[in-house]
């Protein structure tokens, strides 16, 4: 996956740079340098990471289909119960997963704003120094850094909460599944 991800990331970065280099003067003057820099660095890296995640999901999906086929072959009633329990779990945890996704999108947007602000702060530090306003500049930047840290923490907490609930739900489903399979359906051990 790594070479595919790295190649795709490089392709995106080259393509984006080519588009920027070939843009008209009017289009370029409407863009901030920090936005273009952020797009060519952070956003392209995120796209590459998403590629790796997509490839992992495809791999895991194929594996799940193979496992499902094997369990269907061994016991149709037990597999049916397992699939239904999994669907119920997904439906119950959907709101938590969507909330974590929304927080992730907000964090992503905030990351771009942060990048732009950092560029502006670095560009303006000489001016702030010439007016003796370093402390004000430091205070503004500290506030920005705190806001970003809080947003990241909220997103990570929401993701961890959703994962924890899924793991607990999966363990409960597995326990019920094993009980029903052995005690109710009298499924023999393999």
C-alpha atoms as an extended CHARMM CRD file, in Angstrom:
* protein
*
       190  EXT
         1         1  UNK       CA              0.0000000000        0.0000000000        0.0000000000  PROA      1               0.0000000000
         2         2  UNK       CA              2.7890000000        2.3980000000        0.8470000000  PROA      2               0.0000000000
         3         3  UNK       CA              4.2150000000        2.6860000000       -2.6540000000  PROA      3               0.0000000000
         4         4  UNK       CA              0.7350000000        3.0910000000       -4.1420000000  PROA      4               0.0000000000
         5         5  UNK       CA             -0.1280000000        5.7840000000       -1.5940000000  PROA      5               0.0000000000
         6         6  UNK       CA              3.1820000000        7.6050000000       -2.0920000000  PROA      6               0.0000000000
         7         7  UNK       CA              2.8220000000        7.4940000000       -5.8750000000  PROA      7               0.0000000000
         8         8  UNK       CA             -0.7480000000        8.7540000000       -5.7480000000  PROA      8               0.0000000000
         9         9  UNK       CA              0.1950000000       11.5390000000       -3.3320000000  PROA      9               0.0000000000
        10        10  UNK       CA              3.0650000000       12.6390000000       -5.5960000000  PROA      10              0.0000000000
        11        11  UNK       CA              0.7360000000       12.5410000000       -8.6160000000  PROA      11              0.0000000000
        12        12  UNK       CA             -1.8210000000       14.7490000000       -6.8540000000  PROA      12              0.0000000000
        13        13  UNK       CA              0.8230000000       17.2070000000       -5.6990000000  PROA      13              0.0000000000
        14        14  UNK       CA              2.3120000000       17.5080000000       -9.2230000000  PROA      14              0.0000000000
        15        15  UNK       CA             -1.1110000000       17.8830000000      -10.7880000000  PROA      15              0.0000000000
        16        16  UNK       CA             -2.1170000000       20.5720000000       -8.3000000000  PROA      16              0.0000000000
        17        17  UNK       CA              1.1240000000       22.4710000000       -8.7960000000  PROA      17              0.0000000000
        18        18  UNK       CA              0.6960000000       22.3050000000      -12.5720000000  PROA      18              0.0000000000
        19        19  UNK       CA             -2.8440000000       23.6800000000      -12.2310000000  PROA      19              0.0000000000
        20        20  UNK       CA             -1.6300000000       26.5210000000      -10.0130000000  PROA      20              0.0000000000
        21        21  UNK       CA              1.3020000000       27.3000000000      -12.3130000000  PROA      21              0.0000000000
        22        22  UNK       CA             -1.0020000000       27.4100000000      -15.3360000000  PROA      22              0.0000000000
        23        23  UNK       CA             -3.7360000000       29.4360000000      -13.6290000000  PROA      23              0.0000000000
        24        24  UNK       CA             -4.4430000000       32.9130000000      -14.8950000000  PROA      24              0.0000000000
        25        25  UNK       CA             -3.0660000000       35.9130000000      -13.0560000000  PROA      25              0.0000000000
        26        26  UNK       CA             -6.5860000000       36.8890000000      -11.9770000000  PROA      26              0.0000000000
        27        27  UNK       CA             -7.1980000000       33.4520000000      -10.4620000000  PROA      27              0.0000000000
        28        28  UNK       CA             -3.8830000000       33.5510000000       -8.6200000000  PROA      28              0.0000000000
        29        29  UNK       CA             -4.5370000000       36.9760000000       -7.1340000000  PROA      29              0.0000000000
        30        30  UNK       CA             -7.7890000000       35.6600000000       -5.6640000000  PROA      30              0.0000000000
        31        31  UNK       CA             -5.9460000000       32.9260000000       -3.7450000000  PROA      31              0.0000000000
        32        32  UNK       CA             -3.8870000000       33.3180000000       -0.6200000000  PROA      32              0.0000000000
        33        33  UNK       CA             -0.4110000000       31.8560000000       -0.7580000000  PROA      33              0.0000000000
        34        34  UNK       CA             -1.0920000000       30.0790000000        2.5300000000  PROA      34              0.0000000000
        35        35  UNK       CA             -4.1730000000       28.3540000000        1.0550000000  PROA      35              0.0000000000
        36        36  UNK       CA             -2.1700000000       27.1160000000       -1.9180000000  PROA      36              0.0000000000
        37        37  UNK       CA              0.6940000000       25.9680000000        0.3040000000  PROA      37              0.0000000000
        38        38  UNK       CA             -1.7130000000       24.1850000000        2.6300000000  PROA      38              0.0000000000
        39        39  UNK       CA             -3.4190000000       22.4790000000       -0.3120000000  PROA      39              0.0000000000
        40        40  UNK       CA             -0.0900000000       21.2850000000       -1.7390000000  PROA      40              0.0000000000
        41        41  UNK       CA              1.1730000000       19.9970000000        1.6040000000  PROA      41              0.0000000000
        42        42  UNK       CA             -1.3870000000       19.0780000000        4.2560000000  PROA      42              0.0000000000
        43        43  UNK       CA             -4.4190000000       18.4800000000        2.0600000000  PROA      43              0.0000000000
        44        44  UNK       CA             -2.5220000000       16.3640000000       -0.4740000000  PROA      44              0.0000000000
        45        45  UNK       CA             -1.0990000000       14.2690000000        2.3720000000  PROA      45              0.0000000000
        46        46  UNK       CA             -4.6200000000       13.7640000000        3.7270000000  PROA      46              0.0000000000
        47        47  UNK       CA             -5.7890000000       12.6140000000        0.2960000000  PROA      47              0.0000000000
        48        48  UNK       CA             -2.9420000000       10.0930000000        0.2340000000  PROA      48              0.0000000000
        49        49  UNK       CA             -3.8960000000        8.8550000000        3.6860000000  PROA      49              0.0000000000
        50        50  UNK       CA             -7.4960000000        8.4690000000        2.5660000000  PROA      50              0.0000000000
        51        51  UNK       CA             -6.2470000000        6.3730000000       -0.3480000000  PROA      51              0.0000000000
        52        52  UNK       CA             -4.5000000000        4.0470000000        2.0700000000  PROA      52              0.0000000000
        53        53  UNK       CA             -7.6400000000        3.8290000000        4.2170000000  PROA      53              0.0000000000
        54        54  UNK       CA             -9.7560000000        3.0450000000        1.1490000000  PROA      54              0.0000000000
        55        55  UNK       CA             -7.3950000000        0.2650000000        0.0860000000  PROA      55              0.0000000000
        56        56  UNK       CA             -7.4720000000       -1.1740000000        3.6140000000  PROA      56              0.0000000000
        57        57  UNK       CA            -11.2740000000       -1.0600000000        3.6080000000  PROA      57              0.0000000000
        58        58  UNK       CA            -11.4000000000       -2.9330000000        0.2900000000  PROA      58              0.0000000000
        59        59  UNK       CA             -8.9880000000       -5.5550000000        1.6440000000  PROA      59              0.0000000000
        60        60  UNK       CA            -11.0110000000       -5.9340000000        4.8550000000  PROA      60              0.0000000000
        61        61  UNK       CA            -14.2800000000       -6.0690000000        2.9070000000  PROA      61              0.0000000000
        62        62  UNK       CA            -13.0100000000       -8.9380000000        0.7670000000  PROA      62              0.0000000000
        63        63  UNK       CA            -11.8120000000      -10.7230000000        3.8960000000  PROA      63              0.0000000000
        64        64  UNK       CA            -15.2240000000      -10.2350000000        5.5320000000  PROA      64              0.0000000000
        65        65  UNK       CA            -16.9580000000      -11.7070000000        2.4610000000  PROA      65              0.0000000000
        66        66  UNK       CA            -14.6970000000      -14.7620000000        2.6180000000  PROA      66              0.0000000000
        67        67  UNK       CA            -15.4570000000      -15.1850000000        6.3350000000  PROA      67              0.0000000000
        68        68  UNK       CA            -19.1740000000      -14.7170000000        5.6880000000  PROA      68              0.0000000000
        69        69  UNK       CA            -19.0770000000      -17.3870000000        2.9980000000  PROA      69              0.0000000000
        70        70  UNK       CA            -17.3070000000      -19.7930000000        5.3620000000  PROA      70              0.0000000000
        71        71  UNK       CA            -19.8000000000      -19.1800000000        8.1800000000  PROA      71              0.0000000000
        72        72  UNK       CA            -22.7520000000      -19.5530000000        5.8050000000  PROA      72              0.0000000000
        73        73  UNK       CA            -21.3470000000      -22.9210000000        4.7710000000  PROA      73              0.0000000000
        74        74  UNK       CA            -20.9860000000      -24.0100000000        8.4030000000  PROA      74              0.0000000000
        75        75  UNK       CA            -24.3110000000      -22.7490000000        9.7970000000  PROA      75              0.0000000000
        76        76  UNK       CA            -26.9590000000      -20.6450000000        8.0660000000  PROA      76              0.0000000000
        77        77  UNK       CA            -29.0150000000      -19.8840000000       11.2310000000  PROA      77              0.0000000000
        78        78  UNK       CA            -26.0040000000      -18.7690000000       13.2560000000  PROA      78              0.0000000000
        79        79  UNK       CA            -24.6960000000      -16.6320000000       10.3930000000  PROA      79              0.0000000000
        80        80  UNK       CA            -28.1220000000      -15.0340000000        9.9530000000  PROA      80              0.0000000000
        81        81  UNK       CA            -28.2050000000      -14.1190000000       13.6380000000  PROA      81              0.0000000000
        82        82  UNK       CA            -24.6910000000      -12.7170000000       13.4400000000  PROA      82              0.0000000000
        83        83  UNK       CA            -25.4680000000      -10.5520000000       10.3980000000  PROA      83              0.0000000000
        84        84  UNK       CA            -28.6860000000       -9.2410000000       11.9790000000  PROA      84              0.0000000000
        85        85  UNK       CA            -26.8740000000       -8.4220000000       15.2230000000  PROA      85              0.0000000000
        86        86  UNK       CA            -24.1800000000       -6.6020000000       13.2700000000  PROA      86              0.0000000000
        87        87  UNK       CA            -26.7800000000       -4.5410000000       11.4170000000  PROA      87              0.0000000000
        88        88  UNK       CA            -28.4820000000       -3.5900000000       14.6890000000  PROA      88              0.0000000000
        89        89  UNK       CA            -25.1180000000       -2.5610000000       16.1150000000  PROA      89              0.0000000000
        90        90  UNK       CA            -24.3670000000       -0.3940000000       13.0770000000  PROA      90              0.0000000000
        91        91  UNK       CA            -27.7930000000        1.2620000000       13.3100000000  PROA      91              0.0000000000
        92        92  UNK       CA            -27.3980000000        1.9560000000       17.0270000000  PROA      92              0.0000000000
        93        93  UNK       CA            -23.9340000000        3.4380000000       16.6300000000  PROA      93              0.0000000000
        94        94  UNK       CA            -24.6770000000        5.4480000000       13.4790000000  PROA      94              0.0000000000
        95        95  UNK       CA            -25.3270000000        8.7630000000       15.2800000000  PROA      95              0.0000000000
        96        96  UNK       CA            -22.0560000000        8.5290000000       17.2290000000  PROA      96              0.0000000000
        97        97  UNK       CA            -20.1260000000        7.7380000000       14.0620000000  PROA      97              0.0000000000
        98        98  UNK       CA            -21.7170000000       10.6420000000       12.1820000000  PROA      98              0.0000000000
        99        99  UNK       CA            -20.9510000000       12.9980000000       15.0840000000  PROA      99              0.0000000000
       100       100  UNK       CA            -17.2990000000       11.9030000000       15.0350000000  PROA      100             0.0000000000
       101       101  UNK       CA            -17.1980000000       12.4760000000       11.2630000000  PROA      101             0.0000000000
       102       102  UNK       CA            -18.6400000000       15.9790000000       11.6190000000  PROA      102             0.0000000000
       103       103  UNK       CA            -16.0540000000       16.8420000000       14.2610000000  PROA      103             0.0000000000
       104       104  UNK       CA            -13.3360000000       15.4840000000       11.9880000000  PROA      104             0.0000000000
       105       105  UNK       CA            -14.5330000000       17.7020000000        9.1270000000  PROA      105             0.0000000000
       106       106  UNK       CA            -14.5830000000       20.7140000000       11.4430000000  PROA      106             0.0000000000
       107       107  UNK       CA            -11.0610000000       19.9000000000       12.5900000000  PROA      107             0.0000000000
       108       108  UNK       CA             -9.9490000000       19.6180000000        8.9780000000  PROA      108             0.0000000000
       109       109  UNK       CA            -11.3930000000       23.0240000000        8.1310000000  PROA      109             0.0000000000
       110       110  UNK       CA             -9.8170000000       24.4780000000       11.2500000000  PROA      110             0.0000000000
       111       111  UNK       CA             -6.4840000000       22.9940000000       10.1850000000  PROA      111             0.0000000000
       112       112  UNK       CA             -6.5990000000       25.0290000000        6.9790000000  PROA      112             0.0000000000
       113       113  UNK       CA             -7.5170000000       28.1620000000        8.9320000000  PROA      113             0.0000000000
       114       114  UNK       CA             -4.6480000000       27.4640000000       11.3050000000  PROA      114             0.0000000000
       115       115  UNK       CA             -2.1720000000       27.0430000000        8.4810000000  PROA      115             0.0000000000
       116       116  UNK       CA             -3.2690000000       30.3550000000        6.9980000000  PROA      116             0.0000000000
       117       117  UNK       CA             -3.0180000000       32.0680000000       10.3920000000  PROA      117             0.0000000000
       118       118  UNK       CA              0.4330000000       30.6570000000       11.0460000000  PROA      118             0.0000000000
       119       119  UNK       CA              1.6250000000       31.9700000000        7.6850000000  PROA      119             0.0000000000
       120       120  UNK       CA              0.1270000000       35.3780000000        8.4730000000  PROA      120             0.0000000000
       121       121  UNK       CA              1.6610000000       35.4390000000       11.9590000000  PROA      121             0.0000000000
       122       122  UNK       CA              5.0880000000       34.4970000000       10.6190000000  PROA      122             0.0000000000
       123       123  UNK       CA              4.7790000000       37.0980000000        7.8580000000  PROA      123             0.0000000000
       124       124  UNK       CA              3.6980000000       39.7330000000       10.3820000000  PROA      124             0.0000000000
       125       125  UNK       CA              6.1990000000       39.0230000000       13.1680000000  PROA      125             0.0000000000
       126       126  UNK       CA              8.6790000000       41.6200000000       11.8710000000  PROA      126             0.0000000000
       127       127  UNK       CA              5.9460000000       44.2340000000       11.7430000000  PROA      127             0.0000000000
       128       128  UNK       CA              4.7820000000       43.3140000000       15.2580000000  PROA      128             0.0000000000
       129       129  UNK       CA              8.3600000000       43.5540000000       16.4860000000  PROA      129             0.0000000000
       130       130  UNK       CA              8.8390000000       46.9830000000       14.9230000000  PROA      130             0.0000000000
       131       131  UNK       CA              5.7810000000       48.2610000000       16.8400000000  PROA      131             0.0000000000
       132       132  UNK       CA              6.6430000000       46.4550000000       20.0700000000  PROA      132             0.0000000000
       133       133  UNK       CA              3.5210000000       44.2840000000       19.7480000000  PROA      133             0.0000000000
       134       134  UNK       CA              5.1970000000       40.8910000000       20.1740000000  PROA      134             0.0000000000
       135       135  UNK       CA              3.1770000000       40.0380000000       23.2850000000  PROA      135             0.0000000000
       136       136  UNK       CA             -0.1190000000       40.7460000000       21.5240000000  PROA      136             0.0000000000
       137       137  UNK       CA              0.9940000000       38.6200000000       18.5800000000  PROA      137             0.0000000000
       138       138  UNK       CA              2.0660000000       35.8260000000       20.9480000000  PROA      138             0.0000000000
       139       139  UNK       CA             -1.2570000000       36.0110000000       22.8090000000  PROA      139             0.0000000000
       140       140  UNK       CA             -3.2510000000       35.7920000000       19.5430000000  PROA      140             0.0000000000
       141       141  UNK       CA             -1.1760000000       32.8560000000       18.3680000000  PROA      141             0.0000000000
       142       142  UNK       CA             -1.5090000000       31.1060000000       21.7410000000  PROA      142             0.0000000000
       143       143  UNK       CA             -5.2990000000       31.4630000000       21.5130000000  PROA      143             0.0000000000
       144       144  UNK       CA             -5.2340000000       29.9770000000       18.0320000000  PROA      144             0.0000000000
       145       145  UNK       CA             -3.0690000000       27.0520000000       19.1600000000  PROA      145             0.0000000000
       146       146  UNK       CA             -5.4280000000       26.3840000000       22.0900000000  PROA      146             0.0000000000
       147       147  UNK       CA             -8.4730000000       26.4370000000       19.7950000000  PROA      147             0.0000000000
       148       148  UNK       CA             -6.8510000000       23.9240000000       17.4520000000  PROA      148             0.0000000000
       149       149  UNK       CA             -5.8170000000       21.6680000000       20.3390000000  PROA      149             0.0000000000
       150       150  UNK       CA             -9.3510000000       21.6990000000       21.7700000000  PROA      150             0.0000000000
       151       151  UNK       CA            -10.8620000000       20.8650000000       18.3630000000  PROA      151             0.0000000000
       152       152  UNK       CA             -8.4460000000       17.9640000000       17.8800000000  PROA      152             0.0000000000
       153       153  UNK       CA             -9.1880000000       16.6860000000       21.3680000000  PROA      153             0.0000000000
       154       154  UNK       CA            -12.9560000000       16.8380000000       20.7920000000  PROA      154             0.0000000000
       155       155  UNK       CA            -12.5910000000       14.9600000000       17.4940000000  PROA      155             0.0000000000
       156       156  UNK       CA            -10.3230000000       12.3110000000       19.0190000000  PROA      156             0.0000000000
       157       157  UNK       CA            -12.6420000000       11.8900000000       22.0100000000  PROA      157             0.0000000000
       158       158  UNK       CA            -15.6720000000       11.4540000000       19.7490000000  PROA      158             0.0000000000
       159       159  UNK       CA            -13.8180000000        8.9040000000       17.6330000000  PROA      159             0.0000000000
       160       160  UNK       CA            -12.6100000000        7.0080000000       20.7100000000  PROA      160             0.0000000000
       161       161  UNK       CA            -16.1270000000        7.0590000000       22.1840000000  PROA      161             0.0000000000
       162       162  UNK       CA            -17.6320000000        5.6490000000       18.9920000000  PROA      162             0.0000000000
       163       163  UNK       CA            -14.9500000000        2.9530000000       18.7940000000  PROA      163             0.0000000000
       164       164  UNK       CA            -15.3640000000        2.0410000000       22.4710000000  PROA      164             0.0000000000
       165       165  UNK       CA            -19.1190000000        1.6970000000       22.0810000000  PROA      165             0.0000000000
       166       166  UNK       CA            -18.6340000000       -0.4080000000       18.9600000000  PROA      166             0.0000000000
       167       167  UNK       CA            -16.1320000000       -2.6770000000       20.7280000000  PROA      167             0.0000000000
       168       168  UNK       CA            -18.4280000000       -3.1180000000       23.7370000000  PROA      168             0.0000000000
       169       169  UNK       CA            -21.3870000000       -3.7790000000       21.4550000000  PROA      169             0.0000000000
       170       170  UNK       CA            -19.3870000000       -6.2810000000       19.4130000000  PROA      170             0.0000000000
       171       171  UNK       CA            -18.3380000000       -8.1280000000       22.5840000000  PROA      171             0.0000000000
       172       172  UNK       CA            -21.9640000000       -8.2590000000       23.7660000000  PROA      172             0.0000000000
       173       173  UNK       CA            -23.1420000000       -9.4730000000       20.3660000000  PROA      173             0.0000000000
       174       174  UNK       CA            -20.4280000000      -12.1270000000       20.3390000000  PROA      174             0.0000000000
       175       175  UNK       CA            -21.4370000000      -13.3080000000       23.8100000000  PROA      175             0.0000000000
       176       176  UNK       CA            -25.1190000000      -13.5410000000       22.8670000000  PROA      176             0.0000000000
       177       177  UNK       CA            -24.1650000000      -15.1300000000       19.5550000000  PROA      177             0.0000000000
       178       178  UNK       CA            -22.1040000000      -17.8480000000       21.2370000000  PROA      178             0.0000000000
       179       179  UNK       CA            -24.8020000000      -18.4980000000       23.8130000000  PROA      179             0.0000000000
       180       180  UNK       CA            -27.5520000000      -18.8270000000       21.2030000000  PROA      180             0.0000000000
       181       181  UNK       CA            -25.3630000000      -20.9420000000       18.9450000000  PROA      181             0.0000000000
       182       182  UNK       CA            -24.4150000000      -23.4350000000       21.6510000000  PROA      182             0.0000000000
       183       183  UNK       CA            -27.3440000000      -23.4380000000       24.1000000000  PROA      183             0.0000000000
       184       184  UNK       CA            -30.3490000000      -22.7130000000       21.8790000000  PROA      184             0.0000000000
       185       185  UNK       CA            -29.3780000000      -23.9810000000       18.4180000000  PROA      185             0.0000000000
       186       186  UNK       CA            -27.1660000000      -26.7930000000       19.7600000000  PROA      186             0.0000000000
       187       187  UNK       CA            -24.4710000000      -25.9820000000       17.2020000000  PROA      187             0.0000000000
       188       188  UNK       CA            -21.6400000000      -28.4560000000       17.6720000000  PROA      188             0.0000000000
       189       189  UNK       CA            -18.1460000000      -27.1340000000       18.3640000000  PROA      189             0.0000000000
       190       190  UNK       CA            -15.8540000000      -27.3830000000       15.3640000000  PROA      190             0.0000000000
